[in-house]
Amino acid sequence: MADQSKLIMKACLKRRNGKARKLQNSLLRWYQGNHRVLPWRSNPTPYRVWVSEIMLQQTQVKTVIPYFNRFMVRFPDIAALAEAPEQEVMALWSGLGYYSRARNLQHSARQILERFSGKFPQKFEDILALPGIGRYTAGAICSIAFNQQQPIVDGNIRRVLTRVNALRVRIPESFFWDQMKLWIPAQDVSTFNQAMMELGALVCLPSDPHCPKCPLLHVCLAKRLGLQNSIPSARKKQITQNIKIAALVLEQKGKFLITPLEKGDFIPGDWGLPYLKIMPGMAPEEVASVLCRKVLGRTIPLVSCTRVHHTISHYRISAYGFCSPAFRGCKPIEKARWTSSTGKLLVSSLFRKIIVNYRKTAATQEES
Ligand code: ADE
């Protein structure tokens, strides 16, 4: 880091530290009157805080709420999660994306069962050592569930701190953690950390922040300088990739042919409808025919039955579904299985969507 920005960071930490008490009181008071009622905030056990924080990574609060509630009904505690079949965990995660999060949750639950007799560890280092848990999540569990004086920094908190300090230089991650360490009170850590996140989520918004409602107005340098709309400067978004695929929808006695997905595939789960990427210059029909030979060892008459659009993280997928109206069953040459459309093996909602659309098309054709 350039010497100049090091000096700026040091000055910021010193200046704000002097106002920590006033800032804490003001923020805690604001939180009491303004926070959202969220399911994980009632009865914040380490297990509930942990699951919610993992779900909230990369996913919005309103999306997480129903998933969290269903998850808690089916897996009310660490033992229930550890002992469940992996496919059941994946099925409850279906639609949330980033499936390694669910896999790590279960691995961690199993480790807690084995190494800590099923009791959630309380030491920061023990929590940090669990699969899928980083500094933020370990800090969130320690502070929110155990009220330990551990700082947390997420996107919302980063934005609040950037504005309060009117930072326009590139900011090292360590600055945010140092600032939070200086600000967290000895008591009420749980509320304080949640209040900082809540402030970023409700008031200190990425654009058009609601400054008049902000409990940190009196210490915010960006506001004082009239720079609250230009700090922090907009970040470049991750580039969306468009992908086309051809998928086979082969039905036999109400069940669908599925094949294993390759490890590291961008589509979540272990199984899916047979599919291939459509490379530029290729026609979907051509690819479907190649796919058919790959899976069945021969070609069969195929017709286009559906077109589905679906997004998985930064992949925007156009899926062309092909079925075979004359299909009466077959023996696939590759490793394959038959599953119902609601079966637990079909984790990705992309495939479920294709099947739903395929059924709609088939029903319309029967009617006419
Ligand atoms: N985002 C990340 N963690 C959160 C929490 N505990 N409450 C609300 N939003 C969050």
PDB file of C-alpha atoms in Angstrom, residues 45-51 71-85 89 102 104-122 127 130 133 141 145-146:
ATOM      1  CA  THR A  45     -28.520 -19.957  19.035  1.00  0.00           C
ATOM      2  CA  PRO A  46     -25.110 -20.584  17.436  1.00  0.00           C
ATOM      3  CA  TYR A  47     -26.707 -23.159  15.145  1.00  0.00           C
ATOM      4  CA  ARG A  48     -29.397 -20.753  13.891  1.00  0.00           C
ATOM      5  CA  VAL A  49     -26.923 -17.873  13.514  1.00  0.00           C
ATOM      6  CA  TRP A  50     -24.520 -20.122  11.630  1.00  0.00           C
ATOM      7  CA  VAL A  51     -27.111 -21.481   9.188  1.00  0.00           C
ATOM      8  CA  PHE A  71     -34.415 -25.739   7.017  1.00  0.00           C
ATOM      9  CA  MET A  72     -35.078 -25.235  10.729  1.00  0.00           C
ATOM     10  CA  VAL A  73     -38.235 -27.339  10.601  1.00  0.00           C
ATOM     11  CA  ARG A  74     -36.481 -30.222   8.856  1.00  0.00           C
ATOM     12  CA  PHE A  75     -33.080 -29.851  10.601  1.00  0.00           C
ATOM     13  CA  PRO A  76     -33.819 -28.251  13.976  1.00  0.00           C
ATOM     14  CA  ASP A  77     -30.374 -28.951  15.389  1.00  0.00           C
ATOM     15  CA  ILE A  78     -26.815 -29.986  14.566  1.00  0.00           C
ATOM     16  CA  ALA A  79     -27.513 -33.702  14.982  1.00  0.00           C
ATOM     17  CA  ALA A  80     -30.487 -33.632  12.593  1.00  0.00           C
ATOM     18  CA  LEU A  81     -28.340 -31.912   9.954  1.00  0.00           C
ATOM     19  CA  ALA A  82     -25.354 -34.199  10.490  1.00  0.00           C
ATOM     20  CA  GLU A  83     -27.416 -37.373  10.221  1.00  0.00           C
ATOM     21  CA  ALA A  84     -29.541 -36.413   7.194  1.00  0.00           C
ATOM     22  CA  PRO A  85     -28.845 -37.857   3.739  1.00  0.00           C
ATOM     23  CA  VAL A  89     -29.926 -31.165   2.495  1.00  0.00           C
ATOM     24  CA  ALA A 102     -24.776 -26.632   1.888  1.00  0.00           C
ATOM     25  CA  ASN A 104     -19.847 -27.574   3.931  1.00  0.00           C
ATOM     26  CA  LEU A 105     -22.678 -26.984   6.407  1.00  0.00           C
ATOM     27  CA  GLN A 106     -23.244 -30.687   6.644  1.00  0.00           C
ATOM     28  CA  HIS A 107     -19.528 -31.527   6.829  1.00  0.00           C
ATOM     29  CA  SER A 108     -19.204 -29.043   9.677  1.00  0.00           C
ATOM     30  CA  ALA A 109     -22.252 -30.455  11.480  1.00  0.00           C
ATOM     31  CA  ARG A 110     -20.671 -33.918  11.294  1.00  0.00           C
ATOM     32  CA  GLN A 111     -17.377 -32.578  12.656  1.00  0.00           C
ATOM     33  CA  ILE A 112     -19.180 -30.834  15.520  1.00  0.00           C
ATOM     34  CA  LEU A 113     -20.916 -34.100  16.343  1.00  0.00           C
ATOM     35  CA  GLU A 114     -17.653 -36.056  16.328  1.00  0.00           C
ATOM     36  CA  ARG A 115     -15.207 -33.565  17.816  1.00  0.00           C
ATOM     37  CA  PHE A 116     -17.413 -31.533  20.158  1.00  0.00           C
ATOM     38  CA  SER A 117     -20.065 -34.138  21.055  1.00  0.00           C
ATOM     39  CA  GLY A 118     -22.660 -32.166  19.093  1.00  0.00           C
ATOM     40  CA  LYS A 119     -22.225 -28.966  21.128  1.00  0.00           C
ATOM     41  CA  PHE A 120     -21.380 -25.915  19.035  1.00  0.00           C
ATOM     42  CA  PRO A 121     -17.771 -24.865  19.877  1.00  0.00           C
ATOM     43  CA  GLN A 122     -17.420 -21.443  21.500  1.00  0.00           C
ATOM     44  CA  ILE A 127     -15.262 -22.276  14.768  1.00  0.00           C
ATOM     45  CA  LEU A 130     -14.812 -25.736  10.440  1.00  0.00           C
ATOM     46  CA  ILE A 133     -16.435 -20.853   7.838  1.00  0.00           C
ATOM     47  CA  ILE A 141     -21.352 -16.570  15.400  1.00  0.00           C
ATOM     48  CA  ALA A 145     -24.719 -15.967  19.501  1.00  0.00           C
ATOM     49  CA  PHE A 146     -22.098 -15.761  22.274  1.00  0.00           C
TER      50      PHE A 146
END
